[in-house]
Each structure stands twice: as structure tokens, then as C-alpha cells.
PDB file of C-alpha atoms and ligand atoms in Angstrom:
ATOM      1  CA  MET A  19       0.000   0.000   0.000  1.00 96.00           C
ATOM      2  CA  ILE A  20       1.306   3.439  -0.832  1.00 97.00           C
ATOM      3  CA  ILE A  21       0.417   6.814   0.600  1.00 98.00           C
ATOM      4  CA  ILE A  22       0.994   9.859  -1.562  1.00 98.00           C
ATOM      5  CA  LYS A  23       0.640  13.486  -0.553  1.00 97.00           C
ATOM      6  CA  ILE A  24      -0.062  16.046  -3.250  1.00 97.00           C
ATOM      7  CA  GLY A  25       0.985  19.468  -2.025  1.00 93.00           C
ATOM      8  CA  GLY A  26      -1.570  22.257  -1.952  1.00 93.00           C
ATOM      9  CA  SER A  27       0.953  24.372  -3.876  1.00 90.00           C
ATOM     10  CA  ALA A  28       0.602  21.991  -6.836  1.00 92.00           C
ATOM     11  CA  LEU A  29      -3.205  21.810  -6.853  1.00 95.00           C
ATOM     12  CA  THR A  30      -4.058  25.423  -6.109  1.00 95.00           C
ATOM     13  CA  VAL A  31      -2.677  28.882  -6.719  1.00 93.00           C
ATOM     14  CA  LYS A  32      -1.239  29.195  -3.238  1.00 85.00           C
ATOM     15  CA  ASP A  33      -0.576  32.932  -3.094  1.00 85.00           C
ATOM     16  CA  ALA A  34      -3.983  33.911  -4.545  1.00 91.00           C
ATOM     17  CA  ASP A  35      -6.168  36.142  -2.337  1.00 91.00           C
ATOM     18  CA  LYS A  36      -9.117  33.765  -2.670  1.00 96.00           C
ATOM     19  CA  PRO A  37      -9.412  29.979  -3.105  1.00 97.00           C
ATOM     20  CA  THR A  38      -8.143  29.276  -6.634  1.00 97.00           C
ATOM     21  CA  LEU A  39      -7.730  25.905  -8.316  1.00 97.00           C
ATOM     22  CA  ASP A  40      -4.769  25.124 -10.598  1.00 96.00           C
ATOM     23  CA  GLU A  41      -6.916  23.261 -13.120  1.00 97.00           C
ATOM     24  CA  ASP A  42      -4.086  22.277 -15.478  1.00 97.00           C
ATOM     25  CA  ASN A  43      -2.003  20.785 -12.695  1.00 96.00           C
ATOM     26  CA  LEU A  44      -4.977  18.911 -11.235  1.00 97.00           C
ATOM     27  CA  GLU A  45      -5.786  17.431 -14.665  1.00 98.00           C
ATOM     28  CA  ARG A  46      -2.172  16.314 -15.197  1.00 98.00           C
ATOM     29  CA  ILE A  47      -1.562  15.000 -11.666  1.00 98.00           C
ATOM     30  CA  ALA A  48      -4.832  13.011 -11.657  1.00 98.00           C
ATOM     31  CA  GLY A  49      -3.759  11.430 -14.964  1.00 97.00           C
ATOM     32  CA  GLU A  50      -0.340  10.529 -13.552  1.00 97.00           C
ATOM     33  CA  LEU A  51      -1.861   8.982 -10.418  1.00 97.00           C
ATOM     34  CA  SER A  52      -3.998   6.703 -12.572  1.00 96.00           C
ATOM     35  CA  ALA A  53      -0.770   4.859 -13.529  1.00 92.00           C
ATOM     36  CA  TYR A  54      -0.992   3.078 -10.167  1.00 92.00           C
ATOM     37  CA  ASN A  55      -3.424   0.199  -9.823  1.00 89.00           C
ATOM     38  CA  ASP A  56      -2.803  -1.162  -6.337  1.00 93.00           C
ATOM     39  CA  ASP A  57      -3.776  -0.052  -2.806  1.00 96.00           C
ATOM     40  CA  MET A  58      -3.278   3.691  -2.478  1.00 97.00           C
ATOM     41  CA  ILE A  59      -4.272   6.493  -0.136  1.00 98.00           C
ATOM     42  CA  ILE A  60      -4.080  10.033  -1.476  1.00 98.00           C
ATOM     43  CA  VAL A  61      -3.744  12.985   0.895  1.00 98.00           C
ATOM     44  CA  HIS A  62      -3.807  16.491  -0.501  1.00 97.00           C
ATOM     45  CA  GLY A  63      -2.838  19.819   0.959  1.00 95.00           C
ATOM     46  CA  ALA A  64      -5.203  22.765   1.322  1.00 95.00           C
ATOM     47  CA  GLY A  65      -3.350  25.491  -0.590  1.00 93.00           C
ATOM     48  CA  SER A  66      -5.398  28.660  -1.000  1.00 94.00           C
ATOM     49  CA  TYR A  67      -8.571  26.747  -0.039  1.00 96.00           C
ATOM     50  CA  GLY A  68      -7.422  26.316   3.565  1.00 95.00           C
ATOM     51  CA  HIS A  69      -4.576  28.578   4.566  1.00 92.00           C
ATOM     52  CA  ILE A  70      -6.410  31.836   3.847  1.00 93.00           C
ATOM     53  CA  TYR A  71      -9.225  30.992   6.317  1.00 95.00           C
ATOM     54  CA  ALA A  72      -7.006  29.246   8.853  1.00 94.00           C
ATOM     55  CA  LYS A  73      -4.856  32.382   9.082  1.00 93.00           C
ATOM     56  CA  LYS A  74      -7.705  34.887   9.004  1.00 95.00           C
ATOM     57  CA  TYR A  75      -9.594  33.219  11.873  1.00 96.00           C
ATOM     58  CA  GLY A  76      -6.502  32.169  13.858  1.00 95.00           C
ATOM     59  CA  ILE A  77      -7.597  28.562  14.131  1.00 96.00           C
ATOM     60  CA  GLY A  78      -5.335  26.791  16.593  1.00 95.00           C
ATOM     61  CA  ASP A  79      -4.677  29.981  18.567  1.00 96.00           C
ATOM     62  CA  VAL A  80      -5.783  30.273  22.192  1.00 97.00           C
ATOM     63  CA  ILE A  81      -9.387  31.524  22.402  1.00 97.00           C
ATOM     64  CA  SER A  82      -9.456  34.786  24.341  1.00 96.00           C
ATOM     65  CA  ASN A  83     -13.164  35.342  25.092  1.00 97.00           C
ATOM     66  CA  VAL A  84     -16.738  34.453  24.121  1.00 97.00           C
ATOM     67  CA  ASN A  85     -16.727  36.669  21.042  1.00 97.00           C
ATOM     68  CA  ASP A  86     -13.448  35.217  19.903  1.00 97.00           C
ATOM     69  CA  HIS A  87     -14.992  31.769  20.283  1.00 97.00           C
ATOM     70  CA  LEU A  88     -17.930  32.773  18.072  1.00 98.00           C
ATOM     71  CA  TYR A  89     -15.445  34.101  15.507  1.00 98.00           C
ATOM     72  CA  LYS A  90     -13.530  30.831  15.597  1.00 98.00           C
ATOM     73  CA  LEU A  91     -16.737  28.824  15.109  1.00 98.00           C
ATOM     74  CA  GLU A  92     -17.325  30.759  11.920  1.00 98.00           C
ATOM     75  CA  GLY A  93     -13.700  30.152  10.931  1.00 98.00           C
ATOM     76  CA  VAL A  94     -13.876  26.389  11.466  1.00 98.00           C
ATOM     77  CA  CYS A  95     -17.108  26.240   9.413  1.00 98.00           C
ATOM     78  CA  ARG A  96     -15.580  28.237   6.564  1.00 98.00           C
ATOM     79  CA  THR A  97     -12.279  26.360   6.563  1.00 97.00           C
ATOM     80  CA  GLN A  98     -13.946  22.948   6.619  1.00 98.00           C
ATOM     81  CA  ALA A  99     -16.371  23.900   3.852  1.00 98.00           C
ATOM     82  CA  SER A 100     -13.616  25.325   1.687  1.00 98.00           C
ATOM     83  CA  VAL A 101     -11.214  22.361   1.933  1.00 98.00           C
ATOM     84  CA  GLN A 102     -14.124  19.971   1.459  1.00 98.00           C
ATOM     85  CA  LEU A 103     -14.950  21.761  -1.783  1.00 98.00           C
ATOM     86  CA  LEU A 104     -11.343  21.328  -2.955  1.00 98.00           C
ATOM     87  CA  ASN A 105     -11.523  17.640  -2.015  1.00 98.00           C
ATOM     88  CA  TYR A 106     -14.747  17.290  -4.013  1.00 98.00           C
ATOM     89  CA  MET A 107     -13.074  18.743  -7.115  1.00 98.00           C
ATOM     90  CA  VAL A 108      -9.967  16.588  -6.649  1.00 98.00           C
ATOM     91  CA  CYS A 109     -12.066  13.411  -6.278  1.00 98.00           C
ATOM     92  CA  GLU A 110     -14.209  14.302  -9.267  1.00 98.00           C
ATOM     93  CA  LYS A 111     -11.083  14.669 -11.429  1.00 98.00           C
ATOM     94  CA  LEU A 112      -9.565  11.423 -10.104  1.00 98.00           C
ATOM     95  CA  GLN A 113     -12.826   9.591 -10.859  1.00 98.00           C
ATOM     96  CA  GLU A 114     -12.766  11.033 -14.392  1.00 98.00           C
ATOM     97  CA  LYS A 115      -9.346   9.378 -14.816  1.00 97.00           C
ATOM     98  CA  GLY A 116     -10.736   6.013 -13.692  1.00 97.00           C
ATOM     99  CA  ILE A 117      -9.579   6.100 -10.050  1.00 98.00           C
ATOM    100  CA  PRO A 118     -12.235   4.917  -7.535  1.00 98.00           C
ATOM    101  CA  ALA A 119     -11.583   7.967  -5.358  1.00 98.00           C
ATOM    102  CA  ILE A 120     -13.625   8.362  -2.200  1.00 98.00           C
ATOM    103  CA  GLY A 121     -13.383  11.670  -0.339  1.00 98.00           C
ATOM    104  CA  MET A 122     -12.930  11.163   3.418  1.00 98.00           C
ATOM    105  CA  LYS A 123     -13.346  14.338   5.473  1.00 98.00           C
ATOM    106  CA  PRO A 124     -10.728  14.044   8.293  1.00 98.00           C
ATOM    107  CA  SER A 125     -12.625  16.223  10.797  1.00 98.00           C
ATOM    108  CA  ALA A 126     -15.462  13.670  10.769  1.00 97.00           C
ATOM    109  CA  TYR A 127     -13.310  10.945  12.382  1.00 97.00           C
ATOM    110  CA  MET A 128     -10.124  12.628  13.684  1.00 98.00           C
ATOM    111  CA  THR A 129      -9.343  14.857  16.670  1.00 98.00           C
ATOM    112  CA  THR A 130      -6.125  16.340  18.020  1.00 98.00           C
ATOM    113  CA  ASN A 131      -4.600  17.004  21.399  1.00 98.00           C
ATOM    114  CA  ASN A 132      -2.388  20.097  21.343  1.00 96.00           C
ATOM    115  CA  LYS A 133      -2.418  19.985  17.527  1.00 95.00           C
ATOM    116  CA  ARG A 134      -1.288  16.354  17.253  1.00 95.00           C
ATOM    117  CA  ILE A 135      -3.706  13.642  16.067  1.00 97.00           C
ATOM    118  CA  ASP A 136      -4.886  11.674  19.110  1.00 97.00           C
ATOM    119  CA  MET A 137      -7.909   9.907  17.609  1.00 97.00           C
ATOM    120  CA  CYS A 138      -8.510   8.626  14.095  1.00 97.00           C
ATOM    121  CA  ASP A 139     -10.805   5.893  12.867  1.00 95.00           C
ATOM    122  CA  THR A 140      -8.266   4.187  10.614  1.00 96.00           C
ATOM    123  CA  GLY A 141     -10.516   1.090  10.602  1.00 96.00           C
ATOM    124  CA  LEU A 142     -12.915   2.960   8.339  1.00 96.00           C
ATOM    125  CA  ILE A 143     -10.111   3.942   5.942  1.00 97.00           C
ATOM    126  CA  ARG A 144      -8.861   0.348   5.925  1.00 97.00           C
ATOM    127  CA  LYS A 145     -12.349  -0.905   5.040  1.00 97.00           C
ATOM    128  CA  TYR A 146     -12.575   1.383   2.019  1.00 98.00           C
ATOM    129  CA  LEU A 147      -9.084   0.272   0.939  1.00 97.00           C
ATOM    130  CA  ASP A 148      -9.997  -3.393   1.312  1.00 97.00           C
ATOM    131  CA  ASN A 149     -13.022  -2.847  -0.913  1.00 98.00           C
ATOM    132  CA  GLY A 150     -10.806  -1.430  -3.659  1.00 97.00           C
ATOM    133  CA  PHE A 151     -11.461   2.289  -3.140  1.00 98.00           C
ATOM    134  CA  VAL A 152      -8.782   4.970  -3.073  1.00 98.00           C
ATOM    135  CA  PRO A 153      -9.433   7.085   0.057  1.00 98.00           C
ATOM    136  CA  VAL A 154      -8.653  10.763  -0.505  1.00 98.00           C
ATOM    137  CA  LEU A 155      -7.974  12.759   2.676  1.00 98.00           C
ATOM    138  CA  TYR A 156      -6.747  16.322   3.178  1.00 98.00           C
ATOM    139  CA  GLY A 157      -5.489  18.890   5.658  1.00 96.00           C
ATOM    140  CA  ASP A 158      -8.498  20.044   7.704  1.00 97.00           C
ATOM    141  CA  ALA A 159      -9.733  22.047  10.714  1.00 97.00           C
ATOM    142  CA  VAL A 160     -10.552  19.646  13.571  1.00 98.00           C
ATOM    143  CA  LEU A 161     -11.662  19.570  17.206  1.00 98.00           C
ATOM    144  CA  ASP A 162      -8.743  19.765  19.648  1.00 98.00           C
ATOM    145  CA  ASN A 163      -8.914  18.413  23.196  1.00 97.00           C
ATOM    146  CA  ASN A 164      -7.035  21.400  24.597  1.00 97.00           C
ATOM    147  CA  ASP A 165      -9.798  23.559  26.106  1.00 96.00           C
ATOM    148  CA  TYR A 166      -7.838  26.772  25.564  1.00 97.00           C
ATOM    149  CA  MET A 167      -7.761  26.408  21.776  1.00 96.00           C
ATOM    150  CA  LYS A 168     -10.586  23.897  21.097  1.00 98.00           C
ATOM    151  CA  TYR A 169      -9.790  23.690  17.349  1.00 98.00           C
ATOM    152  CA  ALA A 170      -6.659  22.969  15.358  1.00 96.00           C
ATOM    153  CA  ILE A 171      -5.399  22.681  11.816  1.00 96.00           C
ATOM    154  CA  ILE A 172      -3.956  19.334  10.844  1.00 95.00           C
ATOM    155  CA  SER A 173      -1.698  19.334   7.828  1.00 93.00           C
ATOM    156  CA  GLY A 174      -1.722  16.653   5.184  1.00 94.00           C
ATOM    157  CA  ASP A 175       1.873  15.940   6.260  1.00 92.00           C
ATOM    158  CA  GLN A 176       0.785  15.000   9.758  1.00 93.00           C
ATOM    159  CA  ILE A 177      -1.989  12.845   8.326  1.00 96.00           C
ATOM    160  CA  ILE A 178       0.335  10.867   6.034  1.00 96.00           C
ATOM    161  CA  THR A 179       2.785  10.043   8.822  1.00 95.00           C
ATOM    162  CA  TYR A 180      -0.027   8.996  11.172  1.00 96.00           C
ATOM    163  CA  LEU A 181      -1.665   6.774   8.541  1.00 97.00           C
ATOM    164  CA  ALA A 182       1.624   5.317   7.335  1.00 97.00           C
ATOM    165  CA  GLU A 183       2.413   4.071  10.847  1.00 96.00           C
ATOM    166  CA  ASP A 184      -1.078   2.921  11.710  1.00 96.00           C
ATOM    167  CA  LEU A 185      -1.854   1.217   8.406  1.00 97.00           C
ATOM    168  CA  HIS A 186       1.733  -0.005   7.797  1.00 95.00           C
ATOM    169  CA  ALA A 187       2.303   1.651   4.433  1.00 96.00           C
ATOM    170  CA  ASP A 188       4.951   0.138   2.194  1.00 95.00           C
ATOM    171  CA  ARG A 189       5.916   3.436   0.597  1.00 94.00           C
ATOM    172  CA  VAL A 190       5.290   7.091   1.332  1.00 97.00           C
ATOM    173  CA  ILE A 191       5.657   9.776  -1.339  1.00 97.00           C
ATOM    174  CA  LEU A 192       5.384  13.459  -0.610  1.00 95.00           C
ATOM    175  CA  SER A 193       5.188  15.919  -3.453  1.00 94.00           C
ATOM    176  CA  SER A 194       5.555  19.690  -3.300  1.00 88.00           C
ATOM    177  CA  ASP A 195       6.856  22.439  -5.583  1.00 86.00           C
ATOM    178  CA  VAL A 196      10.598  21.815  -5.108  1.00 87.00           C
ATOM    179  CA  ASP A 197      12.761  18.839  -6.090  1.00 92.00           C
ATOM    180  CA  GLY A 198      13.447  17.795  -2.505  1.00 92.00           C
ATOM    181  CA  ILE A 199      15.627  18.953   0.372  1.00 91.00           C
ATOM    182  CA  TYR A 200      18.537  21.237  -0.438  1.00 89.00           C
ATOM    183  CA  THR A 201      21.643  22.292   1.454  1.00 85.00           C
ATOM    184  CA  ASP A 202      20.245  25.831   1.266  1.00 80.00           C
ATOM    185  CA  ASN A 203      17.298  27.667  -0.275  1.00 76.00           C
ATOM    186  CA  PRO A 204      17.441  26.776  -4.011  1.00 77.00           C
ATOM    187  CA  LYS A 205      15.317  29.800  -4.913  1.00 74.00           C
ATOM    188  CA  THR A 206      17.826  32.289  -3.533  1.00 81.00           C
ATOM    189  CA  ASN A 207      21.126  30.393  -3.532  1.00 83.00           C
ATOM    190  CA  PRO A 208      22.187  29.018  -6.956  1.00 85.00           C
ATOM    191  CA  ASP A 209      24.886  26.909  -5.259  1.00 86.00           C
ATOM    192  CA  ALA A 210      22.366  25.013  -3.133  1.00 86.00           C
ATOM    193  CA  GLU A 211      22.651  21.280  -3.740  1.00 89.00           C
ATOM    194  CA  LEU A 212      19.906  18.686  -3.666  1.00 92.00           C
ATOM    195  CA  LEU A 213      20.377  16.080  -0.931  1.00 93.00           C
ATOM    196  CA  GLU A 214      19.557  12.625  -2.306  1.00 95.00           C
ATOM    197  CA  VAL A 215      19.289  11.122   1.166  1.00 95.00           C
ATOM    198  CA  VAL A 216      18.471  12.699   4.522  1.00 94.00           C
ATOM    199  CA  THR A 217      18.738  10.909   7.870  1.00 93.00           C
ATOM    200  CA  ARG A 218      18.708  12.092  11.497  1.00 90.00           C
ATOM    201  CA  ASP A 219      22.481  12.536  11.135  1.00 89.00           C
ATOM    202  CA  THR A 220      22.248  14.939   8.187  1.00 88.00           C
ATOM    203  CA  ASP A 221      23.262  18.469   9.107  1.00 78.00           C
ATOM    204  CA  LEU A 222      20.080  20.382   8.345  1.00 72.00           C
ATOM    205  CA  LYS A 223      20.911  23.650  10.082  1.00 59.00           C
ATOM    206  CA  THR A 224      20.420  25.662   6.911  1.00 54.00           C
ATOM    207  CA  THR A 225      16.954  24.263   6.189  1.00 49.00           C
ATOM    208  CA  GLU A 226      15.898  25.250   9.683  1.00 48.00           C
ATOM    209  CA  ASN A 227      16.161  28.916   8.791  1.00 46.00           C
ATOM    210  CA  GLU A 228      12.785  30.538   8.587  1.00 47.00           C
ATOM    211  CA  ASN A 229      13.127  32.079   5.130  1.00 41.00           C
ATOM    212  CA  GLN A 230      13.722  28.764   3.514  1.00 36.00           C
ATOM    213  CA  ALA A 231      10.789  27.176   5.331  1.00 30.00           C
ATOM    214  CA  ASP A 232       8.585  29.956   3.964  1.00 31.00           C
ATOM    215  CA  VAL A 233       9.839  29.718   0.397  1.00 28.00           C
ATOM    216  CA  THR A 234       9.540  25.949   0.282  1.00 32.00           C
ATOM    217  CA  GLY A 235       6.133  25.892   1.919  1.00 43.00           C
ATOM    218  CA  GLY A 236       7.196  24.677   5.323  1.00 67.00           C
ATOM    219  CA  MET A 237       9.793  22.156   4.212  1.00 76.00           C
ATOM    220  CA  TYR A 238      11.297  21.887   7.688  1.00 76.00           C
ATOM    221  CA  GLY A 239       7.940  20.826   9.144  1.00 75.00           C
ATOM    222  CA  LYS A 240       7.730  18.096   6.522  1.00 82.00           C
ATOM    223  CA  ILE A 241      11.240  16.867   7.328  1.00 88.00           C
ATOM    224  CA  ARG A 242      10.407  16.625  11.042  1.00 84.00           C
ATOM    225  CA  GLU A 243       7.310  14.523  10.324  1.00 85.00           C
ATOM    226  CA  LEU A 244       9.189  12.306   7.886  1.00 92.00           C
ATOM    227  CA  LEU A 245      12.180  11.748  10.182  1.00 92.00           C
ATOM    228  CA  ASP A 246       9.743  10.527  12.852  1.00 90.00           C
ATOM    229  CA  LEU A 247       8.355   8.141  10.266  1.00 93.00           C
ATOM    230  CA  ALA A 248      11.877   6.955   9.378  1.00 95.00           C
ATOM    231  CA  ASP A 249      12.504   6.263  13.099  1.00 94.00           C
ATOM    232  CA  TYR A 250       9.451   4.039  12.912  1.00 93.00           C
ATOM    233  CA  GLY A 251      11.027   2.156   9.982  1.00 94.00           C
ATOM    234  CA  ILE A 252       9.184   3.652   6.999  1.00 95.00           C
ATOM    235  CA  GLU A 253      11.177   5.509   4.321  1.00 94.00           C
ATOM    236  CA  SER A 254       9.662   8.354   2.365  1.00 96.00           C
ATOM    237  CA  LEU A 255      10.476  10.180  -0.823  1.00 96.00           C
ATOM    238  CA  ILE A 256      10.064  13.912  -1.450  1.00 95.00           C
ATOM    239  CA  ILE A 257       9.541  14.829  -5.120  1.00 96.00           C
ATOM    240  CA  ASN A 258       8.479  17.810  -7.229  1.00 95.00           C
ATOM    241  CA  ALA A 259       4.838  17.565  -8.389  1.00 94.00           C
ATOM    242  CA  ASP A 260       5.261  20.546 -10.714  1.00 93.00           C
ATOM    243  CA  LYS A 261       7.522  18.515 -13.018  1.00 95.00           C
ATOM    244  CA  PRO A 262       5.403  16.487 -15.438  1.00 96.00           C
ATOM    245  CA  GLY A 263       6.007  12.747 -15.155  1.00 97.00           C
ATOM    246  CA  ASN A 264       7.454  12.743 -11.627  1.00 97.00           C
ATOM    247  CA  ILE A 265       4.325  11.472  -9.905  1.00 97.00           C
ATOM    248  CA  ARG A 266       3.805   8.781 -12.540  1.00 97.00           C
ATOM    249  CA  LEU A 267       7.421   7.577 -12.054  1.00 96.00           C
ATOM    250  CA  ALA A 268       7.217   7.705  -8.267  1.00 96.00           C
ATOM    251  CA  VAL A 269       3.947   5.796  -7.908  1.00 95.00           C
ATOM    252  CA  SER A 270       5.118   3.115 -10.306  1.00 93.00           C
ATOM    253  CA  GLY A 271       8.291   2.676  -8.234  1.00 92.00           C
ATOM    254  CA  GLN A 272      10.716   3.992 -10.840  1.00 93.00           C
ATOM    255  CA  LYS A 273      13.711   6.232 -10.220  1.00 92.00           C
ATOM    256  CA  VAL A 274      12.822   9.885  -9.869  1.00 95.00           C
ATOM    257  CA  LYS A 275      14.798  12.925  -8.780  1.00 95.00           C
ATOM    258  CA  GLY A 276      14.102  13.729  -5.136  1.00 96.00           C
ATOM    259  CA  THR A 277      15.191  13.237  -1.533  1.00 95.00           C
ATOM    260  CA  LEU A 278      14.841   9.938   0.299  1.00 95.00           C
ATOM    261  CA  ILE A 279      14.259  10.311   4.037  1.00 95.00           C
ATOM    262  CA  LYS A 280      15.475   7.261   5.924  1.00 93.00           C
TER     263      LYS A 280
HETATM  264  O1  IP8 B 297      -1.837  22.217   3.193  1.00 97.75           O
HETATM  265  C1  IP8 B 297      -3.410  22.558   5.869  1.00 97.75           C
HETATM  266  O2  IP8 B 297      -2.932  21.391   5.285  1.00 97.75           O
HETATM  267  P1  IP8 B 297      -1.576  21.421   4.423  1.00 97.75           P
HETATM  268  C2  IP8 B 297      -4.899  22.450   6.172  1.00 97.75           C
HETATM  269  O3  IP8 B 297      -1.252  19.998   4.134  1.00 97.75           O
HETATM  270  C3  IP8 B 297      -5.617  23.740   6.318  1.00 97.75           C
HETATM  271  O4  IP8 B 297      -0.516  22.067   5.290  1.00 97.75           O
HETATM  272  C4  IP8 B 297      -7.049  23.638   6.587  1.00 97.75           C
HETATM  273  C5  IP8 B 297      -5.073  24.907   6.253  1.00 97.75           C
END
């Protein structure tokens, strides 16, 4: 079974001021995913469908008073509705390409405690998989057990690592808009080199710097999640979804440029 994350930066126009789909990319990526015919879970990011609302309403921040709570209720409603709409469009496109995609809204069966998943009905996901469906999950706004914040945003990255451990994935692929992990920010430093392999022993001081994390869409957060997964014994591969053909190669187990986290 493989788990693949499609970054929100590939599916949407991430810096748009309102939720905006990248229709060409979605069409191409859905076609590439259809090259895989075995058990697969797809998790997609939220891009402009989620981050705009999550930021605006401060979901995951401590709730300061009753009015702030009312504001956050509105925010959770809007965020959930918006990412669910993206998921609907993604599933529709996958179905068009012959993939039996079933949208599974994470907030309906997942909660967090201090922003980390503490409850998830993976049995339900497993059942869909066993029946031949391809479950399609996504970053979402969920209930959090911390009474001071009450709600949290879970990223698709956190979801893939949780599911990979719980459902014993054979392979994990994470795609974003860069080729993988670099020694420095590739968008500002032409001498930055792609790291083919990253382990706990790799010196990642440069990727910790905030600018790079911003430019690469939170690459350091991804690395942290994936190193935890490697500790658990599951390797993962980071690839660039913006490069046509990469997803097709990766899902079919062929060599593709990227960074292996092990
Ligand atoms: O795009 C974020 O998920 P990500 C989810 O995978 C929301 O980081 C709702 C902003």
C-alpha cells in the first residue's frame, strides 16, 4: 500500500487572495496517479482553499473570550467547507481518470490534542481500501482536546505520517513544488545542492532557517514529520509535483529525482 501526498501548492494557486484551483495541474496530476493500480491512499494539501481561512480566523490559537470563540466557530465552518470543496473537485477529477476515489473528510473521524492527532478511525479507511477504493484525505480544521484552543489545523503531512504508521504503508511519497531537500534555499542560492538522502544525522541547520521554510512551503515541518516516520522504519520520498512525469514515475516505483528520508 502506498500513501501519496499532493501538495496544496501543486493543486491550487497558493498565493492567490481567494481559493483558486490550478486546473491544469490537477488534470495532469490526476492522470499521472492513474498509472498506479494497487492499494493507495491520497492525501492532498489545502493550498489557497485552507490557509487563507485558517490564518484569518486564527484557528489553533488560544481563544481569548466568548466573542473570539464565536469568531472561531465561523472560521472552522468556513475552513472545513472550503477544503471539502477542494476535495470534491480533486475526487471528481480522479474519478474522471478512472480512479475509484472516495473523499474522506478528516474532521469527521479525527481529533487532536495540542495539535497532534490523538484519535482517528483508521478502521474505516482500511475498510474502504480493502473494498478497492482509493481514500482521498486532506489537511483540515478539527476539534482539539485542549480547552484553551478547542480547534486545530492538521496538515496533510501529519496525516500521512499517522496513517503510514497505523496502516503499515509500504511506501510514502510526498510531493511539493521543489525537487526535494537542499543544502540551502534553491530559490535564492544558486549553489544550493539537492540532498539525495536525509537521515537524522544529516546536518540540516540551513533548512531550519525561517526564510527557507517559507519559500519551500514549510519544508522543515515536513522533514520533522518524515524523520519521525523513518525512526518508525518507513522511508519516504520527497519529489516535485510541478515537473510532469514525476508522480507517474514515483507511484510506479521507478527512479525519480528527489530526496529519500530514511
Ligand atoms: O496544506 C493545511 O494542510 P496542508 C490544512 O497539508 C488547512 O498544510 C485547513 C489549512
